[in-house]
mmCIF file of C-alpha atoms in Angstrom:
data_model
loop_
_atom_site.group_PDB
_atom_site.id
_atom_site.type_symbol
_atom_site.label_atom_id
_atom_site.label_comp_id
_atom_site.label_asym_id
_atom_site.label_seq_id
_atom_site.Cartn_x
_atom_site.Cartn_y
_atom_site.Cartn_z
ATOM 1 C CA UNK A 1 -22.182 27.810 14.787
ATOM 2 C CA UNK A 2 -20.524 26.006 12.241
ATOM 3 C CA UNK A 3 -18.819 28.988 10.492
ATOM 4 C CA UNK A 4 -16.831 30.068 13.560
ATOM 5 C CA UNK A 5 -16.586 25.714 13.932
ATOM 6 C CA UNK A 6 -14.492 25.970 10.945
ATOM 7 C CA UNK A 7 -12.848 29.227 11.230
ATOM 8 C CA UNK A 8 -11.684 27.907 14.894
ATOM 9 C CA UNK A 9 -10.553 24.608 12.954
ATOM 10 C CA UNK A 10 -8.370 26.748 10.228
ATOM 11 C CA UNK A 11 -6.789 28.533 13.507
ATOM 12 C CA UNK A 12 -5.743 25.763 15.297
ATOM 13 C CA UNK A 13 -4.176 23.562 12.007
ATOM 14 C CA UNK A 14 -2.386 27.405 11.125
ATOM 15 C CA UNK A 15 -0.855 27.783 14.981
ATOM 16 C CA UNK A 16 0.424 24.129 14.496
ATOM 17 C CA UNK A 17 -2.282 22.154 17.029
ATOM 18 C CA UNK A 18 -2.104 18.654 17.226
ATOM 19 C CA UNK A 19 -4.953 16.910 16.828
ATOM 20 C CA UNK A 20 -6.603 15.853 19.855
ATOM 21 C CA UNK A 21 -4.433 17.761 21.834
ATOM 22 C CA UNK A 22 -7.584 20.460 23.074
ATOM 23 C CA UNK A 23 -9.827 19.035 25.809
ATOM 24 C CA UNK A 24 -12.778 20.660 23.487
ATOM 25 C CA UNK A 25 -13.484 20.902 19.705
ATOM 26 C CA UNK A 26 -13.797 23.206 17.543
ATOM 27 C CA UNK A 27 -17.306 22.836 17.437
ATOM 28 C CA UNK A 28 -18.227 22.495 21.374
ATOM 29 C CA UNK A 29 -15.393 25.494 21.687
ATOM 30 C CA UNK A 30 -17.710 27.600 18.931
ATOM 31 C CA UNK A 31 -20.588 26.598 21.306
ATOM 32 C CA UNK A 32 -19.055 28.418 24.717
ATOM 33 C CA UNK A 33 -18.612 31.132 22.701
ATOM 34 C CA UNK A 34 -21.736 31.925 21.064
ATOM 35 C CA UNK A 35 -23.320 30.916 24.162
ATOM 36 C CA UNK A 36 -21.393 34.080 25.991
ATOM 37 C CA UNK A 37 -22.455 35.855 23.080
ATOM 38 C CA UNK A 38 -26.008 35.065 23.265
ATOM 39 C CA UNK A 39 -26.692 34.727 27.031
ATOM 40 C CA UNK A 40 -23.978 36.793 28.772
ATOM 41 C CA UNK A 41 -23.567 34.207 31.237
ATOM 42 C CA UNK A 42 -20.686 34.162 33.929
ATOM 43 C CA UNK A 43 -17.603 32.136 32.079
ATOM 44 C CA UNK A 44 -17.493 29.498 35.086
ATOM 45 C CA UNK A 45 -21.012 28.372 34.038
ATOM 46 C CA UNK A 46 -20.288 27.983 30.561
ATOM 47 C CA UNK A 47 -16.731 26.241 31.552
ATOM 48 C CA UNK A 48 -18.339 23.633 34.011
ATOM 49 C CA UNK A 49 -21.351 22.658 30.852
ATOM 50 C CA UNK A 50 -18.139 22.337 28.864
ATOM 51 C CA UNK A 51 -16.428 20.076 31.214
ATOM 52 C CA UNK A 52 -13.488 22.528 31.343
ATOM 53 C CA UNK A 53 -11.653 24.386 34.213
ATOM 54 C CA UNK A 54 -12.771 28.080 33.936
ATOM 55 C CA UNK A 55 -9.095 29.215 33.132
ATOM 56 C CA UNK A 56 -9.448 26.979 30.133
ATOM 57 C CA UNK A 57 -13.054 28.592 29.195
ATOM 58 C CA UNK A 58 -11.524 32.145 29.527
ATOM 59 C CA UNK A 59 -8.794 31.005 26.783
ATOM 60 C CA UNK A 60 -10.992 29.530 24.613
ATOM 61 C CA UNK A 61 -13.593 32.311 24.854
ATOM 62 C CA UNK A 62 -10.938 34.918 24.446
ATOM 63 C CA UNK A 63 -9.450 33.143 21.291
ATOM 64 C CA UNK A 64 -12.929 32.491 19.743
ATOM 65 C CA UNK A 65 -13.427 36.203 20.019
ATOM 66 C CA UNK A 66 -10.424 36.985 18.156
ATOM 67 C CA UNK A 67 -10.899 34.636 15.723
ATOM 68 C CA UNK A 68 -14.062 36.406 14.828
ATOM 69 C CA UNK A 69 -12.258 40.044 15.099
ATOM 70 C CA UNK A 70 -9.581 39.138 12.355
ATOM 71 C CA UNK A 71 -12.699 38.493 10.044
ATOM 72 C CA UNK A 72 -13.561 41.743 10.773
ATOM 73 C CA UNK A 73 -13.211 44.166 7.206
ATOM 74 C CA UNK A 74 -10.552 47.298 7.368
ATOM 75 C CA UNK A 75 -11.806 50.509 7.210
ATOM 76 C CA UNK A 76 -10.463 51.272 3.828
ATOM 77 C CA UNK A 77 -11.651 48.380 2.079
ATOM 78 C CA UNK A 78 -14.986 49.322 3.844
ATOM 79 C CA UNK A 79 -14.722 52.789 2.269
ATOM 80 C CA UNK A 80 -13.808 51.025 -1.031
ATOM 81 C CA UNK A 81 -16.680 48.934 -1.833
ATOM 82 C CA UNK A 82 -19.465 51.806 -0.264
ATOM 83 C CA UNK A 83 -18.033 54.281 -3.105
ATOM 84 C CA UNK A 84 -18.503 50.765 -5.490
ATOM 85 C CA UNK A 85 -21.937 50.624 -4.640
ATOM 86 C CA UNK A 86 -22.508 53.989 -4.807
ATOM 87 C CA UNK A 87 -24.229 54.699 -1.588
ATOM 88 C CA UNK A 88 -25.084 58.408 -1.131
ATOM 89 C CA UNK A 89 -23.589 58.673 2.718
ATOM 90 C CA UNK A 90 -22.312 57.025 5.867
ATOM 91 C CA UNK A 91 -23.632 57.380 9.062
ATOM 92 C CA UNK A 92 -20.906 57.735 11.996
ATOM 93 C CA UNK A 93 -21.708 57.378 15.696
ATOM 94 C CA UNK A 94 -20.171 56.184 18.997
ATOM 95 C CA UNK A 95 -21.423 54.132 21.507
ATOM 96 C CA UNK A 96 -20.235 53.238 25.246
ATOM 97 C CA UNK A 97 -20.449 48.877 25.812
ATOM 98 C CA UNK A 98 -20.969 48.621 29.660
ATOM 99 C CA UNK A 99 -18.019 46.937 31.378
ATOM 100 C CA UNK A 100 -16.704 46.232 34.862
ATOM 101 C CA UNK A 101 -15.114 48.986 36.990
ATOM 102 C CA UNK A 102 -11.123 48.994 35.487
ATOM 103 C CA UNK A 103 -7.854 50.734 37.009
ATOM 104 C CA UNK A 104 -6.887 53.448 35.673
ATOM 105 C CA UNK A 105 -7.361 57.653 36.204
ATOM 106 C CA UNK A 106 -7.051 60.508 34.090
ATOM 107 C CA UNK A 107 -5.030 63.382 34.832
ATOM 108 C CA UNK A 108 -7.672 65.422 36.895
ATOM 109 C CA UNK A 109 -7.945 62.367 38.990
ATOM 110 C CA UNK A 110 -11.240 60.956 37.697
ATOM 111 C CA UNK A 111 -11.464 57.140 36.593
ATOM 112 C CA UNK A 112 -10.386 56.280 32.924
ATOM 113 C CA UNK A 113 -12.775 54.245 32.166
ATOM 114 C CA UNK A 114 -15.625 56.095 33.520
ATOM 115 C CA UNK A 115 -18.598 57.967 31.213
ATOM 116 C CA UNK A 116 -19.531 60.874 33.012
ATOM 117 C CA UNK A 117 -22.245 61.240 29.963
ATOM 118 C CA UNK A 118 -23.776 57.649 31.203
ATOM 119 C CA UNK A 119 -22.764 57.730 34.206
ATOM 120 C CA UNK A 120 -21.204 53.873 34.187
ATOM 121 C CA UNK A 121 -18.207 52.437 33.152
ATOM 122 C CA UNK A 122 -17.666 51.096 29.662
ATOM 123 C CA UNK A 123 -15.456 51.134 26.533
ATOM 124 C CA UNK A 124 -16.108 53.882 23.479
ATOM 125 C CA UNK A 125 -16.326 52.149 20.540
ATOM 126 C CA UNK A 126 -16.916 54.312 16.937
ATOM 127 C CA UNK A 127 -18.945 52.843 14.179
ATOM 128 C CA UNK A 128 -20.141 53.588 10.694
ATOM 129 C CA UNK A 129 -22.971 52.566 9.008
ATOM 130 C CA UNK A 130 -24.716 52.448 5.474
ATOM 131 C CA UNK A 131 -27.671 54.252 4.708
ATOM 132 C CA UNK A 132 -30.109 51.878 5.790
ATOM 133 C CA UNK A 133 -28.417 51.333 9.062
ATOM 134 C CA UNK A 134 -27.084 47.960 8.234
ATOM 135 C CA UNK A 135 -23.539 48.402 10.520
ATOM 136 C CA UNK A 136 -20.665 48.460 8.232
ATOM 137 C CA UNK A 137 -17.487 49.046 10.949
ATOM 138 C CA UNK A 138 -16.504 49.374 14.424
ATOM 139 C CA UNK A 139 -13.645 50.510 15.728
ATOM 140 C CA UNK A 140 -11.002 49.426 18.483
ATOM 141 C CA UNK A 141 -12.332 50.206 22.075
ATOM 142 C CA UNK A 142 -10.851 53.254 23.768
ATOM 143 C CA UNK A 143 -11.770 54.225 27.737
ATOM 144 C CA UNK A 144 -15.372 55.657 28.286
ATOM 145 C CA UNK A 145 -14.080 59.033 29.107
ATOM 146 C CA UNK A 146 -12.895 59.381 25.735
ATOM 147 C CA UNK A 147 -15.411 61.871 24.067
ATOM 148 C CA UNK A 148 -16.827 60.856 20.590
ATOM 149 C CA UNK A 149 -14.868 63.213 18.690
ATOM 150 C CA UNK A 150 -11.763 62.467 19.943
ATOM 151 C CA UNK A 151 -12.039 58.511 19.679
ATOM 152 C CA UNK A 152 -13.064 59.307 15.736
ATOM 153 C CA UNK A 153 -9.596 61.593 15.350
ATOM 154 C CA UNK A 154 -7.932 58.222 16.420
ATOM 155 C CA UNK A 155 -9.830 55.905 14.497
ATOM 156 C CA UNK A 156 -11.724 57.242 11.535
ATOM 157 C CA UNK A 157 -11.743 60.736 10.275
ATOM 158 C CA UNK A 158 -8.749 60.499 8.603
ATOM 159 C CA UNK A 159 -9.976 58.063 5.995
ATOM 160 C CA UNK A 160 -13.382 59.826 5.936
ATOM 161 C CA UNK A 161 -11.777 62.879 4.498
ATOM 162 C CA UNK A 162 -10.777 61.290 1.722
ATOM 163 C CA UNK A 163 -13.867 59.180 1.434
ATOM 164 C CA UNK A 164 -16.100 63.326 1.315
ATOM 165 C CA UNK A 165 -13.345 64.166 -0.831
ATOM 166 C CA UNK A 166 -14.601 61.443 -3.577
ATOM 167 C CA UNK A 167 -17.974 62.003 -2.737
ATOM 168 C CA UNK A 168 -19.274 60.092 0.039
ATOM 169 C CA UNK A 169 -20.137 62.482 3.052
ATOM 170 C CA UNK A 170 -20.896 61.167 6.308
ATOM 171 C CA UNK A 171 -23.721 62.553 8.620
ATOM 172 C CA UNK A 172 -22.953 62.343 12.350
ATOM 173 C CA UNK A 173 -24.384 64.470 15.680
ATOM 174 C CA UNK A 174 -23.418 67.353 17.102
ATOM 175 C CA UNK A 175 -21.168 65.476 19.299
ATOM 176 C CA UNK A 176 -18.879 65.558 16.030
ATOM 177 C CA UNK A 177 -18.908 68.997 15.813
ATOM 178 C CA UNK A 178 -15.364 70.419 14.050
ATOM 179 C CA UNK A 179 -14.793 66.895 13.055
ATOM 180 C CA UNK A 180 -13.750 68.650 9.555
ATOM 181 C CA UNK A 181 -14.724 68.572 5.919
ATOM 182 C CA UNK A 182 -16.905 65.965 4.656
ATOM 183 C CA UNK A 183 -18.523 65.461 7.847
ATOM 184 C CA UNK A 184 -22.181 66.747 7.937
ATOM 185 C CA UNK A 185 -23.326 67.605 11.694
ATOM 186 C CA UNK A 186 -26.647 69.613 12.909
ATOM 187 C CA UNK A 187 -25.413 73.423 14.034
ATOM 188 C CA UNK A 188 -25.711 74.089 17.642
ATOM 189 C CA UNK A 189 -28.596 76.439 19.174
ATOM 190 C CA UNK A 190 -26.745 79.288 20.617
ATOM 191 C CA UNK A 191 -26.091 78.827 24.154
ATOM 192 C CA UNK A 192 -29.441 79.532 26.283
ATOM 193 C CA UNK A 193 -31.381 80.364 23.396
ATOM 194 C CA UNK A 194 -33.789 78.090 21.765
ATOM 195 C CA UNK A 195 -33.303 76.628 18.516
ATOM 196 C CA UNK A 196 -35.844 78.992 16.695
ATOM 197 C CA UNK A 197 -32.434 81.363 16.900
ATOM 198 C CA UNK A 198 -31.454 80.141 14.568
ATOM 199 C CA UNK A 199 -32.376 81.247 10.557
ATOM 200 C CA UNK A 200 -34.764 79.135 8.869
ATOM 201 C CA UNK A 201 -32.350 77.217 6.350
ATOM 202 C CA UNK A 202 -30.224 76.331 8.828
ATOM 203 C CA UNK A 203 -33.184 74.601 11.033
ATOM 204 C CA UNK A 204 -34.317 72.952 8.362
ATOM 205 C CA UNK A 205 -31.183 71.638 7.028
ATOM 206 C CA UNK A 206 -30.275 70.339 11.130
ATOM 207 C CA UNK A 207 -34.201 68.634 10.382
ATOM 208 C CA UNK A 208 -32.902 67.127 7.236
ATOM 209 C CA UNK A 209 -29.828 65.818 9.344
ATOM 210 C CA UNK A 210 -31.917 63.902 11.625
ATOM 211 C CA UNK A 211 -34.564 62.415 9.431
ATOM 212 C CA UNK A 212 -31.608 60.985 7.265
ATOM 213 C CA UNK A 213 -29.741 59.595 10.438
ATOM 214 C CA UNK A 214 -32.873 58.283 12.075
ATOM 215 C CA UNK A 215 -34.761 55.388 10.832
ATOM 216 C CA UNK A 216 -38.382 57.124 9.741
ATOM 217 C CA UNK A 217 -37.850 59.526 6.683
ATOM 218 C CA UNK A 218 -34.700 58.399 5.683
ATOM 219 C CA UNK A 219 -35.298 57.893 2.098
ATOM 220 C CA UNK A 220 -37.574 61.652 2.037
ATOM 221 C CA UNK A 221 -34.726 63.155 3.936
ATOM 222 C CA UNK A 222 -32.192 62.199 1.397
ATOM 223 C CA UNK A 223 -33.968 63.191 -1.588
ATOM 224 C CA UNK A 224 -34.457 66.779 -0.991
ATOM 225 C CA UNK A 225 -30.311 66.850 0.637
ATOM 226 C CA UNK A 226 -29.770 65.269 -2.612
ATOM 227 C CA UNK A 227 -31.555 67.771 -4.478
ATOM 228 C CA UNK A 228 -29.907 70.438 -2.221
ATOM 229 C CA UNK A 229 -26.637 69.350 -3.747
ATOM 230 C CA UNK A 230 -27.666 70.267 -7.592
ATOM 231 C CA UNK A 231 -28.550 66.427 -7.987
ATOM 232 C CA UNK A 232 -31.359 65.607 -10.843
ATOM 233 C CA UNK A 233 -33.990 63.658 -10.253
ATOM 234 C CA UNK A 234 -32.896 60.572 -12.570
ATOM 235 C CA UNK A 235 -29.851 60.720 -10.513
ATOM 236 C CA UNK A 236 -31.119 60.488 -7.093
ATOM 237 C CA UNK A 237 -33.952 57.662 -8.414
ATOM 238 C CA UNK A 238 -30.263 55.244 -9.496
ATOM 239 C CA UNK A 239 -28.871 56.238 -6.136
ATOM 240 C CA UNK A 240 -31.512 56.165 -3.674
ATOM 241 C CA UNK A 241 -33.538 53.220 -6.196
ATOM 242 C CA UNK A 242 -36.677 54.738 -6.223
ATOM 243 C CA UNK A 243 -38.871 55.474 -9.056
ATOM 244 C CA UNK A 244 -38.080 58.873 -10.298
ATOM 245 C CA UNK A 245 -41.559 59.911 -9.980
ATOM 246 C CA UNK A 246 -41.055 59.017 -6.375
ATOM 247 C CA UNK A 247 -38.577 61.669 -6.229
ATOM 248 C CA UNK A 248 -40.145 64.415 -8.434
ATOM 249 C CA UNK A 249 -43.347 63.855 -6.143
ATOM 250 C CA UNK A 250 -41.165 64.682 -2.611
ATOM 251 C CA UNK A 251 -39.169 66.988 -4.315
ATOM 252 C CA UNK A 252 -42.399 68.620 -5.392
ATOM 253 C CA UNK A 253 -43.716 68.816 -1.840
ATOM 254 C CA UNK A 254 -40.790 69.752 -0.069
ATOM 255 C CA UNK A 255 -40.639 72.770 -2.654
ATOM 256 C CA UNK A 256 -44.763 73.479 -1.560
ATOM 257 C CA UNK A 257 -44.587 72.788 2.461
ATOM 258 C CA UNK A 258 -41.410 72.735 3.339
ATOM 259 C CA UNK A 259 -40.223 70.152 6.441
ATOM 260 C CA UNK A 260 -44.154 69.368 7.327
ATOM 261 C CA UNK A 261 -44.607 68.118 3.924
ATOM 262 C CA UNK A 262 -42.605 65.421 3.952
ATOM 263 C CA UNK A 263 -44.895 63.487 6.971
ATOM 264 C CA UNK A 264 -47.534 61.079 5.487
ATOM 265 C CA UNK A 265 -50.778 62.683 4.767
ATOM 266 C CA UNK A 266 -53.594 61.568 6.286
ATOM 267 C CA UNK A 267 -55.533 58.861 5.327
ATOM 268 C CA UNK A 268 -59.427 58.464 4.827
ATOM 269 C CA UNK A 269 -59.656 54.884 4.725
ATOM 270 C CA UNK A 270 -62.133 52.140 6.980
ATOM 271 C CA UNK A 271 -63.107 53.562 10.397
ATOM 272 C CA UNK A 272 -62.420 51.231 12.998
ATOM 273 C CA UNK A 273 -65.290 48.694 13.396
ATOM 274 C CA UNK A 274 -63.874 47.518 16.980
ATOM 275 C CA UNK A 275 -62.503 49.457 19.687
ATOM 276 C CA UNK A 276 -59.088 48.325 21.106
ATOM 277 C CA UNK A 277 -61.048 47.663 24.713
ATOM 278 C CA UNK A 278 -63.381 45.377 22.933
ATOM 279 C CA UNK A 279 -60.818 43.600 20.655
ATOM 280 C CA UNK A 280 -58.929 42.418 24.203
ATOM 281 C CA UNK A 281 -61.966 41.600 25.735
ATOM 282 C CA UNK A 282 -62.418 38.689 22.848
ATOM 283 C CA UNK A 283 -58.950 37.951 22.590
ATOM 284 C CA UNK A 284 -59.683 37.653 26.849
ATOM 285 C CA UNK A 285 -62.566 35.088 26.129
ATOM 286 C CA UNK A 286 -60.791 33.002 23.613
ATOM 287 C CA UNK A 287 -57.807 32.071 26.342
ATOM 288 C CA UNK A 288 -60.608 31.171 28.390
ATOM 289 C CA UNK A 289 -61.789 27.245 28.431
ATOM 290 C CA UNK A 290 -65.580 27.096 27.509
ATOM 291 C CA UNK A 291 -66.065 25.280 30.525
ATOM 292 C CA UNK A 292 -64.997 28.339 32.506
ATOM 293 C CA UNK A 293 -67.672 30.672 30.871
ATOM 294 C CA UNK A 294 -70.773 27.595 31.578
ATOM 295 C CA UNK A 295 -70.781 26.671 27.767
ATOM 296 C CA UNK A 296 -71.464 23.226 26.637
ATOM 297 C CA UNK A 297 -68.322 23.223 24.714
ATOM 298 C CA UNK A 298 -65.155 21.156 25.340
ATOM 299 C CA UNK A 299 -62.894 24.272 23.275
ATOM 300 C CA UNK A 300 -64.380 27.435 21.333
ATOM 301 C CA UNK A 301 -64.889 27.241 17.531
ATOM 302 C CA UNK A 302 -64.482 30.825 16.322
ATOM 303 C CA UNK A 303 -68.388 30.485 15.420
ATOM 304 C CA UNK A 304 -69.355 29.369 19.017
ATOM 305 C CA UNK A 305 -66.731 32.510 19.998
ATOM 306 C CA UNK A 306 -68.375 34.821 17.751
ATOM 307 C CA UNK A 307 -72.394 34.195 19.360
ATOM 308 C CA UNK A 308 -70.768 34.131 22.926
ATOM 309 C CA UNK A 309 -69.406 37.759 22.011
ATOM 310 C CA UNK A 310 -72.904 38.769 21.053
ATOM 311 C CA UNK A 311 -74.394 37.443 24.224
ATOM 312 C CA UNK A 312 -72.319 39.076 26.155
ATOM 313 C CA UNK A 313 -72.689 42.451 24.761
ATOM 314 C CA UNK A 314 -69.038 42.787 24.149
ATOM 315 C CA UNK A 315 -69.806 43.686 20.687
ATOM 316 C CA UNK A 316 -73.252 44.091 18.917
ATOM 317 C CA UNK A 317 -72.418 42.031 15.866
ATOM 318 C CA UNK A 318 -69.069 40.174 14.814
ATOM 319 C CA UNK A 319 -68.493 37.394 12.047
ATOM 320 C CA UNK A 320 -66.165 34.474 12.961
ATOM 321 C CA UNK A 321 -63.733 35.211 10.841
ATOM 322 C CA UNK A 322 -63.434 38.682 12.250
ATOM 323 C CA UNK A 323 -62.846 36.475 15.173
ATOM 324 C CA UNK A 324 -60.283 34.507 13.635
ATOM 325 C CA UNK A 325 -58.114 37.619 12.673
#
């Protein structure tokens, strides 16, 4: 709140604003807009809480936004300090943001805006990513029809190229396939075949693909791509910072088991003591008052809870601080 506060402040003493001269703030200005932010709500509701006319709370909302896009970073300067801090890849994908029906038709006659792959109107917006998934850019909206690989020819491959060229690739889907050098995508199954069509290295590495883009197996995924690429092991521990016997080991088992090997193994450890039926009847109990249940009790003590559990048969024998937890 009070970041864009002051950024809305800087804006209006740069475009020359008397003071006073605004029927809001900057502060109850920053509030309409993180408010549209956070809750979506229609822009005549926010206006009348302001105490503005709704013509007013479109302007202000629409010049809080931009305020907020011009701190946005460029894409080079992005590119710039990923190489700097020596991240092993980027992660581009596209995305459609829902918006109201808009004028406007293609050639063939069908609406502009319109995304026949989600069926619904919205913008296609392009965005990279770091490793960890932490978003890192996002480009200018073009019309949901757009496909993916022709909003990132617009807005982002160029640079990328460059970017592979000094050795930061970028992993994407196969909706980016031809995108170019530098730009890592899954090969396609052959059309009405299944994917075991294709030879076993290239399966695996379209596996590899998707563990590194998806959340689970990220850091496994990347080790043995790493390793793919000639990398050694002290190398891929600086870059990935893991403890290089953390990479010998996955290397190791990759090498043994292939894709399989890189799931967790499983795990002896304590059998369950409580079954998940019986842990909801107790947690059912303990939102009960004792009063309900015919105990003497004006509100349960987790040793009270624990004997009432035992009367009941819900379990045979449980502590109270098993209750507690």
């Amino acid at each position: 709140m009070e970041y864009l506060a002051r950024l809305l402040a800087l804006h209006r003493r740069r475009i020359g604003t008397p003071k006073g001269a605004r029927a809001l703030g900057p502060f109850r200005q920053a509030v309409l807009v993180l408010r549209w932010f956070r809750e979506r709500g229609c822009v005549h509701c926010l206006a009348r809480d302001a105490g503005v006319s709704q013509a007013t709370g479109y302007r202000y909302l629409h010049e809080g936004i931009d305020v907020l896009a011009d701190q946005a970073p460029d894409l080079h300067a992005v590119l710039d300090r990923c190489r700097a801090e020596g991240m092993t890849h980027l992660v581009l994908d596209g995305t459609l943001i829902a918006c109201d029906r808009v004028a406007g038709v293609r050639e063939n006659g069908n609406d502009l805006w319109f995304s026949q792959k989600h069926k619904s109107f919205g913008g296609n917006i392009q965005f990279l990513s770091a490793p960890d998934g932490t978003p890192l850019w996002i480009s200018d909206v073009e019309p949901g029809s757009t496909p993916d690989i022709t909003a990132a020819r617009l807005h982002v491959l160029p640079a990328l190229y460059k970017a592979a060229a000094d050795g930061l690739p970028t992993l994407a889907d196969k909706g980016y396939i031809g995108a170019g050098i530098g730009i890592r995508v899954p090969v396609r199954r052959p059309k009405g075949r299944s994917e075991k069509a294709l030879d076993i290295d290239t399966r695996t590495t379209n596996a590899l693909i998707r563990h590194v883009r998806a959340f689970e197996g990220r850091q496994r995924a990347t080790i043995v791509l790493l390793a793919a690429r000639g990398r050694s092991n002290a190398w891929i521990a600086a870059q990935t910072r893991m403890h290089v016997d953390t990479v010998r080991t996955w290397r190791g088992r990759f090498a043994a088991g292939g894709l399989p090997a890189l799931a967790d193994r499983r795990r002896s450890g304590r059998p369950v003591s409580f079954t998940p039926l019986q842990v909801a009847e107790v947690k059912a109990l303990a939102c009960q008052l004792p009063a309900e249940t015919g105990a003497p009790l004006s509100r349960w003590s987790c040793p009270e809870l624990a004997r009432e559990v035992v009367a009941r048969s819900i379990a045979g024998s449980i502590s109270p601080s098993t209750v507690r937890r």
